Tab-separated table of C-alpha atoms and ligand atoms in Angstrom:
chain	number	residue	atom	x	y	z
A	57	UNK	CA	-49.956	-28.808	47.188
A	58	UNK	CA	-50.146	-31.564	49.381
A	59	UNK	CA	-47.413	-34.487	48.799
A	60	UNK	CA	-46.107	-37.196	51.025
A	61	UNK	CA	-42.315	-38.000	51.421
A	62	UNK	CA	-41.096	-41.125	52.920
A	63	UNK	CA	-37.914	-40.153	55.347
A	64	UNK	CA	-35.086	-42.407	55.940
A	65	UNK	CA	-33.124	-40.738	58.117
A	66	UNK	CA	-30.546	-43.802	58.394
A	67	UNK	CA	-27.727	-44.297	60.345
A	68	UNK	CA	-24.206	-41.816	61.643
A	69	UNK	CA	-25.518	-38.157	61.069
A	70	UNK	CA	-28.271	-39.399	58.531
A	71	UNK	CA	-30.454	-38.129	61.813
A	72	UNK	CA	-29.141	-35.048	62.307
A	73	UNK	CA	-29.047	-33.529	58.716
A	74	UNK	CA	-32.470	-34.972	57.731
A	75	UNK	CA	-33.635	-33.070	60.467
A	76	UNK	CA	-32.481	-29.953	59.387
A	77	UNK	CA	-33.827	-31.093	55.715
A	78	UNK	CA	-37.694	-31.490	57.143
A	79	UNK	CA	-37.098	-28.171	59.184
A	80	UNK	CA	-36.797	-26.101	55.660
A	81	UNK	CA	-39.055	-28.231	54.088
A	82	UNK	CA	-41.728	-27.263	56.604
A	83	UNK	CA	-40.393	-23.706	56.956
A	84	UNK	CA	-41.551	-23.583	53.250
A	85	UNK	CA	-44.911	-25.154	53.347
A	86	UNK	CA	-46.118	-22.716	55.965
A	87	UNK	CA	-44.583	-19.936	53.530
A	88	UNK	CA	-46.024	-21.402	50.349
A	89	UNK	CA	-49.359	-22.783	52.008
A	90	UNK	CA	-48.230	-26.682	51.321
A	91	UNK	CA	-48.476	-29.484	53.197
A	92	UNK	CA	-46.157	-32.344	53.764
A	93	UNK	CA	-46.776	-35.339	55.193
A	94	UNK	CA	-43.677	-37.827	56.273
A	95	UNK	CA	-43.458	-41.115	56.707
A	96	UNK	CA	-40.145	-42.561	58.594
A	97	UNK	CA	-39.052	-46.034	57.597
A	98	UNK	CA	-35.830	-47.917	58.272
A	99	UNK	CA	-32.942	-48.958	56.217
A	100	UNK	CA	-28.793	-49.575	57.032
A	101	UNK	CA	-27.816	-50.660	60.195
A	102	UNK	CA	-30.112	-48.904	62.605
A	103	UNK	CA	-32.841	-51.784	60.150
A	104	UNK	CA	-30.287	-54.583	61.059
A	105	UNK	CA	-30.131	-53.588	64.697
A	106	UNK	CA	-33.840	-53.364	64.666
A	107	UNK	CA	-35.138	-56.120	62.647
A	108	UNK	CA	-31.885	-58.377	61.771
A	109	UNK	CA	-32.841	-56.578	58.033
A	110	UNK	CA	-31.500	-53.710	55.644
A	111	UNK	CA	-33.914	-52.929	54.246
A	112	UNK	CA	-37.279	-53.996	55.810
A	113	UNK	CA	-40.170	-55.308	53.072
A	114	UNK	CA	-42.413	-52.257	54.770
A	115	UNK	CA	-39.640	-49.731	53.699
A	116	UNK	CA	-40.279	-50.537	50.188
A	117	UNK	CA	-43.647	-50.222	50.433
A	118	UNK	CA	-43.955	-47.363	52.186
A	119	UNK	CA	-41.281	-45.267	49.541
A	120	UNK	CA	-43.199	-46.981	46.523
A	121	UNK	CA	-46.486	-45.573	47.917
A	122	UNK	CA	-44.971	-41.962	48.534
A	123	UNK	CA	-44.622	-39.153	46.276
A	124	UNK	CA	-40.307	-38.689	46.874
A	125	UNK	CA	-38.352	-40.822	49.590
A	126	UNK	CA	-35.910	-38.493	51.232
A	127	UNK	CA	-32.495	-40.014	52.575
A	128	UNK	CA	-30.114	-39.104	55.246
A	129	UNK	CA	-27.015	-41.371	55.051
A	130	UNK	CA	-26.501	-44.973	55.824
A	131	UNK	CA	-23.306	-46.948	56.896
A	132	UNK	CA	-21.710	-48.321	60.128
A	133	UNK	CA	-18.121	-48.791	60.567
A	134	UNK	CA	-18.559	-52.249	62.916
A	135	UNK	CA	-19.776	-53.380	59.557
A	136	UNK	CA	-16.988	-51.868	57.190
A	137	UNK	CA	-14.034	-53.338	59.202
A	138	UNK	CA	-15.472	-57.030	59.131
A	139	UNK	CA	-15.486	-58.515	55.442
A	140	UNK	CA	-17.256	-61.639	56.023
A	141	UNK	CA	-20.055	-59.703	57.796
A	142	UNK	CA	-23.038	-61.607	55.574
A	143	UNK	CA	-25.469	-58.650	56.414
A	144	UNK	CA	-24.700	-55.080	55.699
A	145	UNK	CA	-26.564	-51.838	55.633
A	146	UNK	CA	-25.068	-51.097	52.013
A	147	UNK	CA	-26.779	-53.972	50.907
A	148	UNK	CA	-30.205	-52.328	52.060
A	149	UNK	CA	-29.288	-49.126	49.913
A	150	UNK	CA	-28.788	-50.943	46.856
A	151	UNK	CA	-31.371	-53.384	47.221
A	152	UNK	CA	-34.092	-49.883	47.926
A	153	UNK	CA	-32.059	-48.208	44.427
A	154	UNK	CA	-32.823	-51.548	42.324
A	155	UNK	CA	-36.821	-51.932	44.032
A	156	UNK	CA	-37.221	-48.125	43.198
A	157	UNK	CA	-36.095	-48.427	40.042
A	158	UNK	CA	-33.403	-45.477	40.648
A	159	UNK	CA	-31.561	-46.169	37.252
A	160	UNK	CA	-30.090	-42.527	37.124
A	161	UNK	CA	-28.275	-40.715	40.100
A	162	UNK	CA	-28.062	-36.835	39.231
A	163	UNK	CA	-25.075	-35.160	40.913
A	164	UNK	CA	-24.713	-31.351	40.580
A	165	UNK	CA	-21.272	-29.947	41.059
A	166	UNK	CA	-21.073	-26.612	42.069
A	167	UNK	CA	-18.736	-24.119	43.689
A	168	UNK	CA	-19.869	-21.106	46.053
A	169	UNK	CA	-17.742	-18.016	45.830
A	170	UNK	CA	-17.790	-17.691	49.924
A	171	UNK	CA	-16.079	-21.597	50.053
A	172	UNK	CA	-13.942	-20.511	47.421
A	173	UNK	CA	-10.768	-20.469	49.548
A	174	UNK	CA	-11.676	-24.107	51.065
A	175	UNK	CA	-11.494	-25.397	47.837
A	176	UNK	CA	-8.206	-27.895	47.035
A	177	UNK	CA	-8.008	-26.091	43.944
A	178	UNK	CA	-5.265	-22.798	43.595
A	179	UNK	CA	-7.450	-19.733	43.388
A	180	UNK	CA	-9.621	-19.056	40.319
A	181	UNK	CA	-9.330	-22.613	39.082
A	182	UNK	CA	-12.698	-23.413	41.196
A	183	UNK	CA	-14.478	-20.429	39.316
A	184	UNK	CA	-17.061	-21.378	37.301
A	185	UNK	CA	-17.816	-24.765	37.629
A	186	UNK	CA	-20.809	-26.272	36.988
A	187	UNK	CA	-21.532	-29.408	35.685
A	188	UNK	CA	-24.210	-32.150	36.532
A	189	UNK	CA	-23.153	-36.017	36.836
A	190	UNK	CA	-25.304	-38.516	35.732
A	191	UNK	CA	-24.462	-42.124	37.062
A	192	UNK	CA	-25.746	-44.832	36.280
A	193	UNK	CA	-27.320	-46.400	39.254
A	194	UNK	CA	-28.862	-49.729	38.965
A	195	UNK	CA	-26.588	-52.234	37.072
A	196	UNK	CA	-22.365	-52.072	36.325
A	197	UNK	CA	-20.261	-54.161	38.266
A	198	UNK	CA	-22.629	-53.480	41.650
A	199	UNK	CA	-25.375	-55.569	40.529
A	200	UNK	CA	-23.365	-57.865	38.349
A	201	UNK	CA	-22.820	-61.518	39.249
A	202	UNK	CA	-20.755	-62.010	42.083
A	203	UNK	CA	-18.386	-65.271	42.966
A	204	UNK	CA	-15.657	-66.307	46.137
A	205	UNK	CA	-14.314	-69.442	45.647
A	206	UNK	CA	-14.389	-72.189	48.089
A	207	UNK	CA	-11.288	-71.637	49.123
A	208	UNK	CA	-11.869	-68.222	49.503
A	209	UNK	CA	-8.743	-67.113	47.423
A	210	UNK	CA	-10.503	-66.353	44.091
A	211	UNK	CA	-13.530	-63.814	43.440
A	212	UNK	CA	-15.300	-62.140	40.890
A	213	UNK	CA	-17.366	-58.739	39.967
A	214	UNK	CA	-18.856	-58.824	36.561
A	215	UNK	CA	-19.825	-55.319	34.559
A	216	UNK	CA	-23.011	-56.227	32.811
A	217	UNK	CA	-24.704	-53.635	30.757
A	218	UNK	CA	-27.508	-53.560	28.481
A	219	UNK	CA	-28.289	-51.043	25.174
A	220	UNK	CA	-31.846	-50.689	27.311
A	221	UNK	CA	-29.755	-49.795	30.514
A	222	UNK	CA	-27.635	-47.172	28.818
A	223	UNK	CA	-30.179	-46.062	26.512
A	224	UNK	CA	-32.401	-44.285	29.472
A	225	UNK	CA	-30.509	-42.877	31.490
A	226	UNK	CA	-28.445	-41.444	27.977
A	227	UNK	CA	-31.805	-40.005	26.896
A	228	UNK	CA	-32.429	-37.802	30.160
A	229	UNK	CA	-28.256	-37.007	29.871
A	230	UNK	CA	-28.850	-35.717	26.504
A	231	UNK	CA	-32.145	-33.809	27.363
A	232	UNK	CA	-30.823	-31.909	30.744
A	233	UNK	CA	-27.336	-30.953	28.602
A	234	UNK	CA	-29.982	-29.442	25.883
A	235	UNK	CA	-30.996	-27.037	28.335
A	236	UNK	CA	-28.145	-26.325	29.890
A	237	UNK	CA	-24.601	-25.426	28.177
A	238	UNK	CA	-25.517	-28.402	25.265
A	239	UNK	CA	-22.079	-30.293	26.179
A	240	UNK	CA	-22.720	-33.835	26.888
A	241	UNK	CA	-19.189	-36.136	27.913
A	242	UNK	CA	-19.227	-39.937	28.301
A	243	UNK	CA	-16.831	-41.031	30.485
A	244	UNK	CA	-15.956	-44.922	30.255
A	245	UNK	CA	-12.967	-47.038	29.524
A	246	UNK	CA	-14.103	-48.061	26.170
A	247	UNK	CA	-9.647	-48.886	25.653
A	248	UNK	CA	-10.059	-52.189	27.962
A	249	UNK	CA	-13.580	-53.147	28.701
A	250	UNK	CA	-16.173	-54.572	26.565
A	251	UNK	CA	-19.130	-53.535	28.714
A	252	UNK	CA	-17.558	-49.372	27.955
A	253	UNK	CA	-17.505	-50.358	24.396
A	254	UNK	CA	-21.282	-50.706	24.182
A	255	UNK	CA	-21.303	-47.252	26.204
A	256	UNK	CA	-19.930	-45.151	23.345
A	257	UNK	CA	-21.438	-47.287	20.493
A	258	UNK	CA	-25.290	-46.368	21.892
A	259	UNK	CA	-23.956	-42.789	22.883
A	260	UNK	CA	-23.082	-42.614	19.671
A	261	UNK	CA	-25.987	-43.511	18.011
A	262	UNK	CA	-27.934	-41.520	20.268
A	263	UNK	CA	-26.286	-38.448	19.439
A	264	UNK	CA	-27.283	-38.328	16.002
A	265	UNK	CA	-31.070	-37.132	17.272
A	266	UNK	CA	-29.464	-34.645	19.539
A	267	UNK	CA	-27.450	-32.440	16.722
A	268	UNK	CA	-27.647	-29.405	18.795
A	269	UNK	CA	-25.507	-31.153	21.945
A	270	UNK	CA	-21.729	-31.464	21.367
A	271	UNK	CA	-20.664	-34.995	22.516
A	272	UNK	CA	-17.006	-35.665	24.455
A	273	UNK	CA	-15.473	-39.098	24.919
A	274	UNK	CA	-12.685	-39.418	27.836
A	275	UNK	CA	-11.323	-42.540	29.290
A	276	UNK	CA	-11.824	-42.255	33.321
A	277	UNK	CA	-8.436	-42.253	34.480
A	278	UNK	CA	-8.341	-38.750	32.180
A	279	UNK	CA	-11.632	-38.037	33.459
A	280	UNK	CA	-10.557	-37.657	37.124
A	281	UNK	CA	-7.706	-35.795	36.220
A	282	UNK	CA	-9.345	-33.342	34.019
A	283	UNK	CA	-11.810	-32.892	37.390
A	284	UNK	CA	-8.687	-31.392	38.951
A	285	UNK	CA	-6.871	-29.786	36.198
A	286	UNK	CA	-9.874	-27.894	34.125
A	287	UNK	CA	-13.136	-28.596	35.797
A	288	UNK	CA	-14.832	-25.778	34.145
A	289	UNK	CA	-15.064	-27.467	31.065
A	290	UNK	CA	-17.623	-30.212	32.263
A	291	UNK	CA	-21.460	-29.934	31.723
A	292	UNK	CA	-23.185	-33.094	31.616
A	293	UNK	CA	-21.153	-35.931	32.236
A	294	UNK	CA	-22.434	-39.184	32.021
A	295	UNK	CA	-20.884	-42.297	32.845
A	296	UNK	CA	-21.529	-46.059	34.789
A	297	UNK	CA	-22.097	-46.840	38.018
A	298	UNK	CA	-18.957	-47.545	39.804
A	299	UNK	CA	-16.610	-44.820	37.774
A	300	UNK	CA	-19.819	-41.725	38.545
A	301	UNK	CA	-19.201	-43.325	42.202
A	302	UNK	CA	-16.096	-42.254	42.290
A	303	UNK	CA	-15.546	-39.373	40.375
A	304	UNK	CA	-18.678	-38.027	42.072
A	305	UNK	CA	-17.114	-37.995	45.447
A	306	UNK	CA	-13.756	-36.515	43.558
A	307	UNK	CA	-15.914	-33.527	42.045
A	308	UNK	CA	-17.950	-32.963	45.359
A	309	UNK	CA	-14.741	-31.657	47.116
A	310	UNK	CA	-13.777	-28.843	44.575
A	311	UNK	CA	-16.661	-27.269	45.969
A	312	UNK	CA	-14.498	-27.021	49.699
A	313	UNK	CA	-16.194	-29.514	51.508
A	314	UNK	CA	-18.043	-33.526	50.602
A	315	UNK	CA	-21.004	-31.716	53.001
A	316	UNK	CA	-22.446	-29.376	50.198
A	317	UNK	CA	-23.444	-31.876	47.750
A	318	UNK	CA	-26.905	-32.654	47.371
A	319	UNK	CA	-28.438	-35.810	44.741
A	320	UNK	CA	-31.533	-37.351	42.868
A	321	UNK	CA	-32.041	-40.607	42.371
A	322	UNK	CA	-34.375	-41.060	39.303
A	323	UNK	CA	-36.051	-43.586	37.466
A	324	UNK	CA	-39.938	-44.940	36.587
A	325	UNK	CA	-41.218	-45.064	40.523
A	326	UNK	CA	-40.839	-42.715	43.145
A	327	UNK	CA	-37.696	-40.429	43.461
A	328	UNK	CA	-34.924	-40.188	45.920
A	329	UNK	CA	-33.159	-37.396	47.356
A	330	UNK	CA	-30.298	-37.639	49.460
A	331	UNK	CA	-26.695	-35.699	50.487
A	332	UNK	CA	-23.982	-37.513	48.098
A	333	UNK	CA	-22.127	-37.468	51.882
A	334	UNK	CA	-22.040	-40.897	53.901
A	335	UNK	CA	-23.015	-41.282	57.219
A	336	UNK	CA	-19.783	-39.848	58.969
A	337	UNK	CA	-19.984	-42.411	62.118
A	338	UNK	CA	-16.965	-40.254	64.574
A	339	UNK	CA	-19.359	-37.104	63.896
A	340	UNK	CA	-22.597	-38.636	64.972
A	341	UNK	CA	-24.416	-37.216	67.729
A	342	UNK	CA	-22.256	-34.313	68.273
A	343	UNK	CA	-23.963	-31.804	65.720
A	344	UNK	CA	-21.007	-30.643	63.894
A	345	UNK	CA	-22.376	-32.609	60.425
A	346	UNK	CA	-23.007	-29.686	57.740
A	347	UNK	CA	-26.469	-30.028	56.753
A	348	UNK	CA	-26.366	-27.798	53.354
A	349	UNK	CA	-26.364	-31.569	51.542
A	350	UNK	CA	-29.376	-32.615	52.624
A	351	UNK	CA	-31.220	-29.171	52.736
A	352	UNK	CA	-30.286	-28.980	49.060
A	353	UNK	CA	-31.365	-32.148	48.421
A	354	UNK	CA	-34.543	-30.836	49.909
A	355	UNK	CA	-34.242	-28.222	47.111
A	356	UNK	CA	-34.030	-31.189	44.234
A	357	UNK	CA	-37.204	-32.837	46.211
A	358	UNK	CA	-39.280	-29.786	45.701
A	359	UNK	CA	-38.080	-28.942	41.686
A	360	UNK	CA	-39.038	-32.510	41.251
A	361	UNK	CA	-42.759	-31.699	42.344
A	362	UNK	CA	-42.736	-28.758	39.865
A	363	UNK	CA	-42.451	-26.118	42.946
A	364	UNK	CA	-38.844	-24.536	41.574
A	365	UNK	CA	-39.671	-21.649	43.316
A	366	UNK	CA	-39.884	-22.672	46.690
A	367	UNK	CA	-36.163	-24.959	45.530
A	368	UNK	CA	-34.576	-21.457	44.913
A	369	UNK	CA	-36.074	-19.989	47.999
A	370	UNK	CA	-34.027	-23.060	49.926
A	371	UNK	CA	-31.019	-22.292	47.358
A	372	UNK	CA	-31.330	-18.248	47.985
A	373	UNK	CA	-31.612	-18.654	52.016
A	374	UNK	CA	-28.537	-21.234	51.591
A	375	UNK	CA	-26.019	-19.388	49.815
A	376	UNK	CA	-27.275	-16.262	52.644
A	377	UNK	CA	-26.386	-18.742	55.337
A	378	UNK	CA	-22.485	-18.755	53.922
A	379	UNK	CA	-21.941	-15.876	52.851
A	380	UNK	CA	-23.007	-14.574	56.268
A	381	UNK	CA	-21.035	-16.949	58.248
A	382	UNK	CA	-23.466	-19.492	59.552
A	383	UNK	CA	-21.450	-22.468	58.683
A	384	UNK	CA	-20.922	-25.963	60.427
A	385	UNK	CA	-17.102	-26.254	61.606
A	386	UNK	CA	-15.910	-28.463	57.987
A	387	UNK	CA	-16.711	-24.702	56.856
A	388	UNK	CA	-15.419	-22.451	58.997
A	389	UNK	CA	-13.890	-24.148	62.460
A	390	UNK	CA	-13.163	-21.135	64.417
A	391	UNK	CA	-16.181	-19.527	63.826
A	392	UNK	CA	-19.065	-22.795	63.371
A	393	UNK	CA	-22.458	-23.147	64.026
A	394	UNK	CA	-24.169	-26.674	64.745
A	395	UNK	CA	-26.033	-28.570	63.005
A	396	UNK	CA	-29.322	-27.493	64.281
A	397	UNK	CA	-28.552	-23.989	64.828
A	398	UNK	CA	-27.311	-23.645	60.989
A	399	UNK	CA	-30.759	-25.260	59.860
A	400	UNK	CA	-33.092	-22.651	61.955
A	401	UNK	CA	-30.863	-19.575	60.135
A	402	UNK	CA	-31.291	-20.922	57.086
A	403	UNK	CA	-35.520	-21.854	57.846
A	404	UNK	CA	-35.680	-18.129	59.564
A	405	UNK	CA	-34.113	-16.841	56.785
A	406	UNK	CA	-36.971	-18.473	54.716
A	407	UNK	CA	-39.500	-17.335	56.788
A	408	UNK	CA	-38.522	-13.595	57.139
A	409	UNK	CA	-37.594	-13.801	60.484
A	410	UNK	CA	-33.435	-12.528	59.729
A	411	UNK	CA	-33.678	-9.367	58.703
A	412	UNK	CA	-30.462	-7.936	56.287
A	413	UNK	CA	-28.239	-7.131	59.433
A	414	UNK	CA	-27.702	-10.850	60.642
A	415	UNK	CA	-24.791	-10.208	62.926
A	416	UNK	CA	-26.978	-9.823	65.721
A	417	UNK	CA	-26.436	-10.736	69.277
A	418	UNK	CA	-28.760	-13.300	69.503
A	419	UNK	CA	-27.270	-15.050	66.714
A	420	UNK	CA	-23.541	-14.848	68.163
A	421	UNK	CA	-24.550	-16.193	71.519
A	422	UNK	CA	-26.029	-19.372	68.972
A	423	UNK	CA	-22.440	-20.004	68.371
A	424	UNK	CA	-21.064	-23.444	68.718
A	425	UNK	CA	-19.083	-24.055	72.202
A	426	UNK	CA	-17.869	-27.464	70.166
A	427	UNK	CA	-14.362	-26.607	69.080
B	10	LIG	C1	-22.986	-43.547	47.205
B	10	LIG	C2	-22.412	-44.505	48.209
B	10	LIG	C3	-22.944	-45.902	47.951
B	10	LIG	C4	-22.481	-46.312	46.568
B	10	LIG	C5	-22.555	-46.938	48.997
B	10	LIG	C6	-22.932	-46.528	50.385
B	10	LIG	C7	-23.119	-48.300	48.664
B	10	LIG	O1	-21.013	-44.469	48.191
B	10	LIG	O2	-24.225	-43.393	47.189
B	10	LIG	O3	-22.234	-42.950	46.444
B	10	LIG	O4	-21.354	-46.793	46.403
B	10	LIG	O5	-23.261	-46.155	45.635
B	11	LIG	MN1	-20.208	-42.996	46.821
């Protein structure tokens, strides 16, 4: 198969991990006779550095004329500490997300039995989950109308939704849950707002032609705490844009560490993959970031193309990398790998080249002098 995949590495460790992303993604072409072709564009600050813009005009073009765009991280703290900065690299992100058409963010949370004692959860609590977030990505309160008052003392956010909005990204909610555990919750705040109100009424009416999914309703604030007290129970949750924001980021940390997480971003254009991680500014450049994220995101990229087995080769050679040991230091910090180093075991491991006895010396003297 031949396929071509726009790269935005980004800013932070967007670099480093994308790296580590293409490195599998080309240990697996040579493996599975494919070829990939990648085009690098800009976006976040390293674009506003570059060309005074987010998100360049030829970075759309060049994702809406790929087959997947694959994303590293974006974000620069010069930019978070100043609030009347009037250009951010955020705004590039969101802007790409509304030009893609990316009106459904996929999240999977899972936990890996090796992690299982980095997880903030007492033991056993973090067996067993597995459940898939669907956020809405491309309206809510981030695209809504926004105000600041001439005084600058007043200012405004609205939530604006529409039945078409929640209707699409409900329909592939309703279909994934069908072939997984059939357990579909909506998560809004349908108690206060208006806009959560027209949530559960089309959920509801939805539901009647999916009779074989069971439907949950929880308000977010017991949403998040359910995350903590009885994860387990969660399949598909679906929910808005700026409560899936946040409870995504909750969920990713049951699994021990916010650097596991991969994502798709899907809607009627091209697809995005990227880490659910930011771009971690104090790590960048010192190859400590854990690259699993964007590897597995790597994995979503390829399922998306059809190739599911090569995505459970990457998954496979993954879950060998931890239970083996050949973790970034967020994993295991007196024994850690870096960056790079983690995403050649996991590509050699692909490629044949580890046999079953890993322990070797070659690999120990690959250890990480970074403490
Ligand atoms: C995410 C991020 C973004 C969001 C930021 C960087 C705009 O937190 O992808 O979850 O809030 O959507
Ligand atoms: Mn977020």
């Amino acid at each position: 198969m031949k396929k071509s995949i726009a790269v935005i590495k980004g800013d932070g460790i967007g670099p480093e991990v994308t790296n580590e992303a293409i490195k599998v993604l080309n240990t697996i072409a040579e493996q599975f006779n494919h070829e990939f072709e990648y085009k690098e564009c800009l976006m976040g600050a390293c674009a506003i550095d570059a060309t005074g813009n987010p998100l360049p005009d030829e970075t759309i073009e060049t994702c809406l004329s790929s087959d997947a765009v694959l994303l590293g991280a974006i974000g620069d703290p010069k930019y978070d500490n100043d609030p009347t900065a009037k250009v951010r690299p955020e705004q590039g992100l969101l802007k790409l997300r509304k030009s893609l058409q990316l009106f459904a963010n996929i999240r999977p949370v899972t936990t890996y039995k090796a992690l299982q004692h980095l997880s903030p959860l007492k033991a056993g609590k973090a067996d067993n989950i597995d459940f898939v977030i669907y956020r809405e990505l491309t309206g809510g309160i981030y695209f809504g109308k926004k105000t600041l008052s001439e005084d600058g003392n007043t200012a405004s956010d609205d939530c604006v939704y529409t039945r078409v909005e929640i209707e699409r990204i409900a329909k592939l909610a309703f279909e994934h849950a069908r072939i997984r555990r059939k357990k579909l919750t909506l998560v809004d705040k349908a108690n206060v707002l208006e806009s959560s109100r027209l949530w559960r009424k089309v959920v509801q009416e939805m539901a009647a032609g999916y009779s074989d999914v069971q439907i949950d309703y929880l308000f977010v604030d017991n949403a998040a705490m359910q995350i903590i007290l009885n994860p387990s129970q969660f399949d598909v949750m679906l929910t808005e844009n700026m409560f899936g924001d946040i409870l995504s980021d909750e969920a990713s940390v049951l699994s021990g560490s916010l650097g596991m997480l991969p994502s798709a971003s899907v809607g009627s254009k091209v697809a995005l993959f990227e880490p659910i991680h930011g771009s971690y500014p104090q790590a960048a450049g010192k190859y400590i970031a854990n690259p699993t994220g964007s590897i597995l995101s790597a994995a979503m990229l390829l399922d998306h193309f059809g190739l599911n087995d090569e995505a459970n080769t990457i998954r496979e050679a993954v879950n060998w990398s931890l239970q083996n040991g050949f973790v970034t230091k967020d994993i295991d910090s007196a024994n850690s790998y870096s960056t790079s180093v983690v995403g050649d075991m996991v590509s050699d491991h692909i490629a044949g080249k580890i046999p079953g006895s890993a322990k070797g010396e070659n690999i120990e003297l690959r250890k990480s002098t970074i403490i």
